[in-house]
Amino acid sequence: MGDLNNIEEVANYIVADGKGILAADESNPTCGKRFDSIGVDSNEESRRDYREMLFRSEGMKGNIGGVILFDETIRQEAEDGTPLINIILDQGALPGIKVDQGLKPIGESGESLTQGLEGLDERLKEYYSLGARFTKWRAVIKVGDLLPTDEAVVSNMNALAEYAKLVQDHNMVPMVEPEVLMDGNHSIDHCFEATARSLDCLFNLLDDKGVNIKGTILKPNMVTSGSEAPIKADIDEVANQTIKCLKMYVPDDLPGVTFLSGGQSDLDSTAHLDAMNKIGGFTWKLSFSYGRALQQAALKAWMGKKENSSLAQKALSHRAHMNRLASDGSWSASLEN
Ligand code: 13P
């Protein structure tokens, strides 16, 4: 991957040539839920085996420019003693690390403020020395009758901006993730409004705190209908509304926008991304940082058994390849068969 001398080069490297990010930073409880769905016990070894299998997939190369890890994983070795980080680097991807520490409720309406600023300076120092070159912080914005409140938006975007500044002081690229949740029966217009308020506030605060936008990656939600909405916006509307919203608030010199999948199906996540890149007309790379939408098929194929590894790796490789094509608008549904 040559010499990457500064955060701007790192950010550009991660999203070069349509590459995206594999989000494999599920906390242990979340990983437990995923493993429950396939009847596998979640422990240090099974989590290591699963992630080692993913990181050794052939389709990582050329399609994945970064992998987000959880604290446990960045310290783990493969079965043969190779640090998992080295496997990722050999695939041409950079290791990243989730640094937020979960959600604290605000008020009674189910909103939350992401925690993790305390002690962050020390943790960042260690993560850099362990090999991390980028980081992730997820803020969660809930949509509802009178939601999101200004308090939830401002306090979460402020924490994101403080985190981003600190990460850049440690020579790593911050991914800023203001996730407007799909949960609920809200319309696409309501999602647009919540996303617009969040992005507007976030980029103002990043600017206020002197964060270098050229060394930052945005990980947003797409603008969609709520998952329980009676009428669902179609692919073209999601693509148009998402681009419209991003163009209003995202500075031109941001290197990459890498979407979360947020509970969308594998195919929807790819089709939406492809539709946006077919429309074009923006300066940033528009790519993916999917967790579930990259891993679901691989997890189902794996089922905790070593003998299923190659099938599972094929499933991950396929999704990574399809999403890379979508990142330059050259995917089509016919390629899925
Ligand atoms: P999903 O793509 O499964 O939403 O996960 C991405 C992620 O990293 C959420 O923080």
PDB file of C-alpha atoms in Angstrom, residues 5-262:
ATOM      1  CA  ASN A   5       2.375   9.880   5.225  1.00  0.00           C
ATOM      2  CA  ASN A   6      -0.557  11.720   6.686  1.00  0.00           C
ATOM      3  CA  ILE A   7      -4.241  11.415   7.509  1.00  0.00           C
ATOM      4  CA  GLU A   8      -5.332  12.875   4.182  1.00  0.00           C
ATOM      5  CA  GLU A   9      -3.471  10.129   2.332  1.00  0.00           C
ATOM      6  CA  VAL A  10      -4.891   7.496   4.665  1.00  0.00           C
ATOM      7  CA  ALA A  11      -8.465   8.702   4.118  1.00  0.00           C
ATOM      8  CA  ASN A  12      -7.997   8.746   0.346  1.00  0.00           C
ATOM      9  CA  TYR A  13      -6.377   5.317   0.361  1.00  0.00           C
ATOM     10  CA  ILE A  14      -9.324   3.700   2.172  1.00  0.00           C
ATOM     11  CA  VAL A  15     -11.849   4.793  -0.456  1.00  0.00           C
ATOM     12  CA  ALA A  16      -9.617   4.650  -3.559  1.00  0.00           C
ATOM     13  CA  ASP A  17     -10.885   2.887  -6.701  1.00  0.00           C
ATOM     14  CA  GLY A  18     -14.383   2.228  -5.380  1.00  0.00           C
ATOM     15  CA  LYS A  19     -13.145   0.342  -2.331  1.00  0.00           C
ATOM     16  CA  GLY A  20     -15.186   0.386   0.849  1.00  0.00           C
ATOM     17  CA  ILE A  21     -14.950  -0.632   4.478  1.00  0.00           C
ATOM     18  CA  LEU A  22     -15.831  -3.876   6.213  1.00  0.00           C
ATOM     19  CA  ALA A  23     -17.427  -3.001   9.552  1.00  0.00           C
ATOM     20  CA  ALA A  24     -16.485  -5.938  11.788  1.00  0.00           C
ATOM     21  CA  ASP A  25     -16.541  -3.976  15.042  1.00  0.00           C
ATOM     22  CA  GLU A  26     -19.566  -5.551  16.676  1.00  0.00           C
ATOM     23  CA  SER A  27     -19.263  -5.320  20.447  1.00  0.00           C
ATOM     24  CA  ASN A  28     -19.282  -8.673  22.249  1.00  0.00           C
ATOM     25  CA  PRO A  29     -23.012  -8.439  23.115  1.00  0.00           C
ATOM     26  CA  THR A  30     -23.895  -7.575  19.488  1.00  0.00           C
ATOM     27  CA  CYS A  31     -21.685 -10.373  18.187  1.00  0.00           C
ATOM     28  CA  GLY A  32     -23.503 -12.644  20.644  1.00  0.00           C
ATOM     29  CA  LYS A  33     -26.829 -11.734  19.039  1.00  0.00           C
ATOM     30  CA  ARG A  34     -25.482 -12.438  15.539  1.00  0.00           C
ATOM     31  CA  PHE A  35     -24.086 -15.793  16.659  1.00  0.00           C
ATOM     32  CA  ASP A  36     -27.380 -16.669  18.420  1.00  0.00           C
ATOM     33  CA  SER A  37     -29.064 -16.428  15.021  1.00  0.00           C
ATOM     34  CA  ILE A  38     -26.903 -19.330  13.774  1.00  0.00           C
ATOM     35  CA  GLY A  39     -26.823 -21.251  17.073  1.00  0.00           C
ATOM     36  CA  VAL A  40     -23.130 -20.621  17.780  1.00  0.00           C
ATOM     37  CA  ASP A  41     -21.770 -19.809  21.237  1.00  0.00           C
ATOM     38  CA  SER A  42     -20.009 -16.430  21.269  1.00  0.00           C
ATOM     39  CA  ASN A  43     -16.652 -16.594  23.033  1.00  0.00           C
ATOM     40  CA  GLU A  44     -13.182 -15.210  22.429  1.00  0.00           C
ATOM     41  CA  GLU A  45     -12.202 -18.150  20.255  1.00  0.00           C
ATOM     42  CA  SER A  46     -15.359 -18.388  18.147  1.00  0.00           C
ATOM     43  CA  ARG A  47     -15.286 -14.632  17.520  1.00  0.00           C
ATOM     44  CA  ARG A  48     -11.630 -14.921  16.503  1.00  0.00           C
ATOM     45  CA  ASP A  49     -12.340 -17.886  14.192  1.00  0.00           C
ATOM     46  CA  TYR A  50     -15.202 -16.075  12.515  1.00  0.00           C
ATOM     47  CA  ARG A  51     -13.272 -12.871  11.956  1.00  0.00           C
ATOM     48  CA  GLU A  52     -10.136 -14.676  10.830  1.00  0.00           C
ATOM     49  CA  MET A  53     -12.273 -16.479   8.255  1.00  0.00           C
ATOM     50  CA  LEU A  54     -13.694 -13.139   7.032  1.00  0.00           C
ATOM     51  CA  PHE A  55     -10.317 -11.376   6.846  1.00  0.00           C
ATOM     52  CA  ARG A  56      -8.756 -14.221   4.854  1.00  0.00           C
ATOM     53  CA  SER A  57     -11.469 -14.017   2.149  1.00  0.00           C
ATOM     54  CA  GLU A  58     -10.099 -13.576  -1.321  1.00  0.00           C
ATOM     55  CA  GLY A  59     -12.559 -10.814  -2.127  1.00  0.00           C
ATOM     56  CA  MET A  60     -11.101  -8.540   0.526  1.00  0.00           C
ATOM     57  CA  LYS A  61      -8.354  -7.657  -1.926  1.00  0.00           C
ATOM     58  CA  GLY A  62      -9.241  -4.860  -4.307  1.00  0.00           C
ATOM     59  CA  ASN A  63     -12.688  -4.332  -2.758  1.00  0.00           C
ATOM     60  CA  ILE A  64     -12.002  -3.450   0.878  1.00  0.00           C
ATOM     61  CA  GLY A  65      -9.729  -0.543   1.866  1.00  0.00           C
ATOM     62  CA  GLY A  66     -10.332  -0.613   5.620  1.00  0.00           C
ATOM     63  CA  VAL A  67     -11.669  -2.906   8.347  1.00  0.00           C
ATOM     64  CA  ILE A  68     -13.205  -1.573  11.565  1.00  0.00           C
ATOM     65  CA  LEU A  69     -12.322  -3.712  14.558  1.00  0.00           C
ATOM     66  CA  PHE A  70     -13.519  -4.054  18.128  1.00  0.00           C
ATOM     67  CA  ASP A  71     -11.027  -3.724  20.996  1.00  0.00           C
ATOM     68  CA  GLU A  72     -10.783  -7.501  21.467  1.00  0.00           C
ATOM     69  CA  THR A  73     -10.030  -8.165  17.781  1.00  0.00           C
ATOM     70  CA  ILE A  74      -7.235  -5.642  17.314  1.00  0.00           C
ATOM     71  CA  ARG A  75      -5.265  -7.619  19.925  1.00  0.00           C
ATOM     72  CA  GLN A  76      -6.029 -11.114  18.594  1.00  0.00           C
ATOM     73  CA  GLU A  77      -3.920 -13.583  16.667  1.00  0.00           C
ATOM     74  CA  ALA A  78      -5.076 -16.049  14.040  1.00  0.00           C
ATOM     75  CA  GLU A  79      -4.985 -19.756  14.802  1.00  0.00           C
ATOM     76  CA  ASP A  80      -1.455 -19.970  13.332  1.00  0.00           C
ATOM     77  CA  GLY A  81      -0.222 -17.062  15.479  1.00  0.00           C
ATOM     78  CA  THR A  82      -0.359 -14.319  12.807  1.00  0.00           C
ATOM     79  CA  PRO A  83      -1.793 -11.102  14.262  1.00  0.00           C
ATOM     80  CA  LEU A  84      -5.217 -10.509  12.668  1.00  0.00           C
ATOM     81  CA  ILE A  85      -4.015  -6.992  11.848  1.00  0.00           C
ATOM     82  CA  ASN A  86      -1.300  -8.419   9.586  1.00  0.00           C
ATOM     83  CA  ILE A  87      -3.843 -10.490   7.665  1.00  0.00           C
ATOM     84  CA  ILE A  88      -5.851  -7.312   7.055  1.00  0.00           C
ATOM     85  CA  LEU A  89      -2.758  -5.393   5.910  1.00  0.00           C
ATOM     86  CA  ASP A  90      -1.769  -8.253   3.576  1.00  0.00           C
ATOM     87  CA  GLN A  91      -5.160  -7.897   1.922  1.00  0.00           C
ATOM     88  CA  GLY A  92      -4.369  -4.255   1.193  1.00  0.00           C
ATOM     89  CA  ALA A  93      -6.741  -2.882   3.843  1.00  0.00           C
ATOM     90  CA  LEU A  94      -6.013  -0.619   6.805  1.00  0.00           C
ATOM     91  CA  PRO A  95      -7.093  -1.543  10.332  1.00  0.00           C
ATOM     92  CA  GLY A  96      -9.483   0.800  12.106  1.00  0.00           C
ATOM     93  CA  ILE A  97     -10.966   0.719  15.593  1.00  0.00           C
ATOM     94  CA  LYS A  98     -14.332   1.504  17.161  1.00  0.00           C
ATOM     95  CA  VAL A  99     -13.632   3.869  20.052  1.00  0.00           C
ATOM     96  CA  ASP A 100     -17.061   4.868  21.336  1.00  0.00           C
ATOM     97  CA  GLN A 101     -18.324   3.055  24.394  1.00  0.00           C
ATOM     98  CA  GLY A 102     -22.046   2.646  24.080  1.00  0.00           C
ATOM     99  CA  LEU A 103     -25.119   4.733  24.686  1.00  0.00           C
ATOM    100  CA  LYS A 104     -26.487   6.576  27.736  1.00  0.00           C
ATOM    101  CA  PRO A 105     -30.216   7.393  27.730  1.00  0.00           C
ATOM    102  CA  ILE A 106     -31.294  11.064  27.511  1.00  0.00           C
ATOM    103  CA  GLY A 107     -34.771  11.743  28.933  1.00  0.00           C
ATOM    104  CA  GLU A 108     -37.720   9.367  28.591  1.00  0.00           C
ATOM    105  CA  SER A 109     -38.158   9.175  24.849  1.00  0.00           C
ATOM    106  CA  GLY A 110     -35.546   6.581  23.997  1.00  0.00           C
ATOM    107  CA  GLU A 111     -32.901   9.044  22.814  1.00  0.00           C
ATOM    108  CA  SER A 112     -29.283   8.585  23.826  1.00  0.00           C
ATOM    109  CA  LEU A 113     -25.871  10.204  24.011  1.00  0.00           C
ATOM    110  CA  THR A 114     -22.859   8.162  22.914  1.00  0.00           C
ATOM    111  CA  GLN A 115     -20.224   7.756  25.632  1.00  0.00           C
ATOM    112  CA  GLY A 116     -16.454   7.367  25.414  1.00  0.00           C
ATOM    113  CA  LEU A 117     -14.690  10.741  25.578  1.00  0.00           C
ATOM    114  CA  GLU A 118     -13.346  10.038  29.056  1.00  0.00           C
ATOM    115  CA  GLY A 119      -9.909   8.459  28.798  1.00  0.00           C
ATOM    116  CA  LEU A 120     -10.074   8.580  25.007  1.00  0.00           C
ATOM    117  CA  ASP A 121      -6.714  10.339  24.673  1.00  0.00           C
ATOM    118  CA  GLU A 122      -4.903   7.425  26.344  1.00  0.00           C
ATOM    119  CA  ARG A 123      -6.824   4.791  24.421  1.00  0.00           C
ATOM    120  CA  LEU A 124      -6.041   6.485  21.091  1.00  0.00           C
ATOM    121  CA  LYS A 125      -2.339   6.460  21.919  1.00  0.00           C
ATOM    122  CA  GLU A 126      -2.480   2.720  22.469  1.00  0.00           C
ATOM    123  CA  TYR A 127      -4.602   1.985  19.383  1.00  0.00           C
ATOM    124  CA  TYR A 128      -2.160   3.863  17.161  1.00  0.00           C
ATOM    125  CA  SER A 129       0.709   1.830  18.590  1.00  0.00           C
ATOM    126  CA  LEU A 130      -1.285  -1.362  17.945  1.00  0.00           C
ATOM    127  CA  GLY A 131      -1.587  -0.380  14.261  1.00  0.00           C
ATOM    128  CA  ALA A 132      -4.950   1.391  13.942  1.00  0.00           C
ATOM    129  CA  ARG A 133      -4.928   4.118  11.288  1.00  0.00           C
ATOM    130  CA  PHE A 134      -8.553   5.164  11.462  1.00  0.00           C
ATOM    131  CA  THR A 135     -11.307   5.149  14.080  1.00  0.00           C
ATOM    132  CA  LYS A 136     -15.085   5.086  14.351  1.00  0.00           C
ATOM    133  CA  TRP A 137     -17.577   6.789  16.663  1.00  0.00           C
ATOM    134  CA  ARG A 138     -21.301   6.103  16.238  1.00  0.00           C
ATOM    135  CA  ALA A 139     -23.944   8.587  17.344  1.00  0.00           C
ATOM    136  CA  VAL A 140     -27.526   7.346  17.290  1.00  0.00           C
ATOM    137  CA  ILE A 141     -30.393   9.648  16.332  1.00  0.00           C
ATOM    138  CA  LYS A 142     -33.895   8.325  16.860  1.00  0.00           C
ATOM    139  CA  VAL A 143     -36.815   9.455  14.708  1.00  0.00           C
ATOM    140  CA  GLY A 144     -40.268   9.718  16.318  1.00  0.00           C
ATOM    141  CA  ASP A 145     -43.258  12.032  16.869  1.00  0.00           C
ATOM    142  CA  LEU A 146     -41.299  14.938  18.354  1.00  0.00           C
ATOM    143  CA  LEU A 147     -37.895  13.386  17.716  1.00  0.00           C
ATOM    144  CA  PRO A 148     -35.076  13.961  17.342  1.00  0.00           C
ATOM    145  CA  THR A 149     -34.883  16.699  19.976  1.00  0.00           C
ATOM    146  CA  ASP A 150     -32.362  19.499  19.561  1.00  0.00           C
ATOM    147  CA  GLU A 151     -30.682  18.295  22.731  1.00  0.00           C
ATOM    148  CA  ALA A 152     -30.028  14.850  21.250  1.00  0.00           C
ATOM    149  CA  VAL A 153     -28.762  16.250  17.953  1.00  0.00           C
ATOM    150  CA  VAL A 154     -26.502  18.931  19.419  1.00  0.00           C
ATOM    151  CA  SER A 155     -25.015  16.850  22.250  1.00  0.00           C
ATOM    152  CA  ASN A 156     -24.267  13.905  19.942  1.00  0.00           C
ATOM    153  CA  MET A 157     -22.779  16.018  17.150  1.00  0.00           C
ATOM    154  CA  ASN A 158     -20.690  17.887  19.697  1.00  0.00           C
ATOM    155  CA  ALA A 159     -19.267  14.602  21.030  1.00  0.00           C
ATOM    156  CA  LEU A 160     -18.543  13.484  17.452  1.00  0.00           C
ATOM    157  CA  ALA A 161     -16.662  16.714  16.735  1.00  0.00           C
ATOM    158  CA  GLU A 162     -14.644  16.508  19.960  1.00  0.00           C
ATOM    159  CA  TYR A 163     -13.772  12.906  19.213  1.00  0.00           C
ATOM    160  CA  ALA A 164     -12.753  13.744  15.624  1.00  0.00           C
ATOM    161  CA  LYS A 165     -10.385  16.488  16.741  1.00  0.00           C
ATOM    162  CA  LEU A 166      -8.731  14.249  19.316  1.00  0.00           C
ATOM    163  CA  VAL A 167      -8.306  11.414  16.798  1.00  0.00           C
ATOM    164  CA  GLN A 168      -6.602  13.716  14.304  1.00  0.00           C
ATOM    165  CA  ASP A 169      -4.281  14.932  17.084  1.00  0.00           C
ATOM    166  CA  HIS A 170      -3.213  11.272  17.280  1.00  0.00           C
ATOM    167  CA  ASN A 171      -2.587  11.065  13.539  1.00  0.00           C
ATOM    168  CA  MET A 172      -5.541   8.830  12.704  1.00  0.00           C
ATOM    169  CA  VAL A 173      -8.536   9.407  10.431  1.00  0.00           C
ATOM    170  CA  PRO A 174     -11.837   9.825  12.291  1.00  0.00           C
ATOM    171  CA  MET A 175     -14.928   8.263  10.767  1.00  0.00           C
ATOM    172  CA  VAL A 176     -17.862  10.274  12.010  1.00  0.00           C
ATOM    173  CA  GLU A 177     -21.078   8.253  12.106  1.00  0.00           C
ATOM    174  CA  PRO A 178     -24.292  10.147  12.832  1.00  0.00           C
ATOM    175  CA  GLU A 179     -26.760   7.285  12.365  1.00  0.00           C
ATOM    176  CA  VAL A 180     -30.395   8.289  11.959  1.00  0.00           C
ATOM    177  CA  LEU A 181     -32.126   5.001  12.786  1.00  0.00           C
ATOM    178  CA  MET A 182     -34.488   3.304  10.332  1.00  0.00           C
ATOM    179  CA  ASP A 183     -36.574   1.941  13.252  1.00  0.00           C
ATOM    180  CA  GLY A 184     -40.160   3.186  13.184  1.00  0.00           C
ATOM    181  CA  ASN A 185     -42.986   3.958  10.783  1.00  0.00           C
ATOM    182  CA  HIS A 186     -41.806   7.429   9.769  1.00  0.00           C
ATOM    183  CA  SER A 187     -41.826   8.762   6.219  1.00  0.00           C
ATOM    184  CA  ILE A 188     -38.752   9.366   4.081  1.00  0.00           C
ATOM    185  CA  ASP A 189     -39.380  13.117   4.550  1.00  0.00           C
ATOM    186  CA  HIS A 190     -39.037  12.752   8.297  1.00  0.00           C
ATOM    187  CA  CYS A 191     -35.770  10.837   7.828  1.00  0.00           C
ATOM    188  CA  PHE A 192     -34.581  13.589   5.459  1.00  0.00           C
ATOM    189  CA  GLU A 193     -35.302  16.251   8.046  1.00  0.00           C
ATOM    190  CA  ALA A 194     -33.527  14.386  10.886  1.00  0.00           C
ATOM    191  CA  THR A 195     -30.534  13.606   8.650  1.00  0.00           C
ATOM    192  CA  ALA A 196     -30.339  17.208   7.426  1.00  0.00           C
ATOM    193  CA  ARG A 197     -30.407  18.606  10.982  1.00  0.00           C
ATOM    194  CA  SER A 198     -27.719  16.170  12.086  1.00  0.00           C
ATOM    195  CA  LEU A 199     -25.371  16.793   9.157  1.00  0.00           C
ATOM    196  CA  ASP A 200     -25.830  20.557   9.325  1.00  0.00           C
ATOM    197  CA  CYS A 201     -24.969  20.581  13.029  1.00  0.00           C
ATOM    198  CA  LEU A 202     -22.099  18.101  12.635  1.00  0.00           C
ATOM    199  CA  PHE A 203     -20.241  19.947   9.877  1.00  0.00           C
ATOM    200  CA  ASN A 204     -20.635  23.292  11.670  1.00  0.00           C
ATOM    201  CA  LEU A 205     -19.134  21.807  14.835  1.00  0.00           C
ATOM    202  CA  LEU A 206     -16.313  20.028  12.958  1.00  0.00           C
ATOM    203  CA  ASP A 207     -15.437  23.401  11.454  1.00  0.00           C
ATOM    204  CA  ASP A 208     -15.663  25.187  14.837  1.00  0.00           C
ATOM    205  CA  LYS A 209     -13.255  22.700  16.393  1.00  0.00           C
ATOM    206  CA  GLY A 210     -10.745  22.940  13.541  1.00  0.00           C
ATOM    207  CA  VAL A 211     -11.137  19.358  12.301  1.00  0.00           C
ATOM    208  CA  ASN A 212      -9.353  18.783   8.972  1.00  0.00           C
ATOM    209  CA  ILE A 213     -12.159  17.713   6.629  1.00  0.00           C
ATOM    210  CA  LYS A 214      -9.669  16.315   4.098  1.00  0.00           C
ATOM    211  CA  GLY A 215      -8.611  13.779   6.721  1.00  0.00           C
ATOM    212  CA  THR A 216     -12.141  12.754   7.778  1.00  0.00           C
ATOM    213  CA  ILE A 217     -14.603  10.122   6.527  1.00  0.00           C
ATOM    214  CA  LEU A 218     -18.364  10.467   6.965  1.00  0.00           C
ATOM    215  CA  LYS A 219     -20.377   7.320   7.696  1.00  0.00           C
ATOM    216  CA  PRO A 220     -24.015   8.336   7.321  1.00  0.00           C
ATOM    217  CA  ASN A 221     -27.346   6.572   6.967  1.00  0.00           C
ATOM    218  CA  MET A 222     -29.113   6.744   3.646  1.00  0.00           C
ATOM    219  CA  VAL A 223     -32.333   8.772   3.573  1.00  0.00           C
ATOM    220  CA  THR A 224     -35.037   6.081   3.609  1.00  0.00           C
ATOM    221  CA  SER A 225     -38.546   5.410   4.871  1.00  0.00           C
ATOM    222  CA  GLY A 226     -38.784   3.920   8.375  1.00  0.00           C
ATOM    223  CA  SER A 227     -38.548   0.132   8.466  1.00  0.00           C
ATOM    224  CA  GLU A 228     -42.250  -0.099   9.529  1.00  0.00           C
ATOM    225  CA  ALA A 229     -43.531   2.683   7.245  1.00  0.00           C
ATOM    226  CA  PRO A 230     -46.789   1.798   5.450  1.00  0.00           C
ATOM    227  CA  ILE A 231     -45.466   3.296   2.203  1.00  0.00           C
ATOM    228  CA  LYS A 232     -41.839   2.693   1.328  1.00  0.00           C
ATOM    229  CA  ALA A 233     -39.777   4.981  -0.885  1.00  0.00           C
ATOM    230  CA  ASP A 234     -38.335   3.157  -3.899  1.00  0.00           C
ATOM    231  CA  ILE A 235     -34.686   2.901  -4.914  1.00  0.00           C
ATOM    232  CA  ASP A 236     -34.635   6.042  -7.067  1.00  0.00           C
ATOM    233  CA  GLU A 237     -36.275   8.144  -4.383  1.00  0.00           C
ATOM    234  CA  VAL A 238     -33.842   6.947  -1.715  1.00  0.00           C
ATOM    235  CA  ALA A 239     -30.924   7.691  -4.028  1.00  0.00           C
ATOM    236  CA  ASN A 240     -32.216  11.150  -4.984  1.00  0.00           C
ATOM    237  CA  GLN A 241     -33.139  12.213  -1.445  1.00  0.00           C
ATOM    238  CA  THR A 242     -29.860  10.962  -0.003  1.00  0.00           C
ATOM    239  CA  ILE A 243     -27.726  12.807  -2.540  1.00  0.00           C
ATOM    240  CA  LYS A 244     -29.834  15.944  -2.167  1.00  0.00           C
ATOM    241  CA  CYS A 245     -29.316  15.897   1.605  1.00  0.00           C
ATOM    242  CA  LEU A 246     -25.573  15.191   1.417  1.00  0.00           C
ATOM    243  CA  LYS A 247     -25.012  17.930  -1.157  1.00  0.00           C
ATOM    244  CA  MET A 248     -26.668  20.483   1.136  1.00  0.00           C
ATOM    245  CA  TYR A 249     -24.269  19.917   4.040  1.00  0.00           C
ATOM    246  CA  VAL A 250     -21.184  17.865   3.147  1.00  0.00           C
ATOM    247  CA  PRO A 251     -18.155  19.955   2.122  1.00  0.00           C
ATOM    248  CA  ASP A 252     -16.675  19.203  -1.308  1.00  0.00           C
ATOM    249  CA  ASP A 253     -13.235  18.460   0.102  1.00  0.00           C
ATOM    250  CA  LEU A 254     -14.376  15.516   2.255  1.00  0.00           C
ATOM    251  CA  PRO A 255     -12.638  12.484   0.678  1.00  0.00           C
ATOM    252  CA  GLY A 256     -15.217   9.804   1.355  1.00  0.00           C
ATOM    253  CA  VAL A 257     -18.800   9.116   2.303  1.00  0.00           C
ATOM    254  CA  THR A 258     -19.139   5.461   3.335  1.00  0.00           C
ATOM    255  CA  PHE A 259     -22.692   4.446   4.203  1.00  0.00           C
ATOM    256  CA  LEU A 260     -23.820   2.148   6.991  1.00  0.00           C
ATOM    257  CA  SER A 261     -26.390  -0.470   5.979  1.00  0.00           C
ATOM    258  CA  GLY A 262     -28.552   0.016   9.074  1.00  0.00           C
TER     259      GLY A 262
END
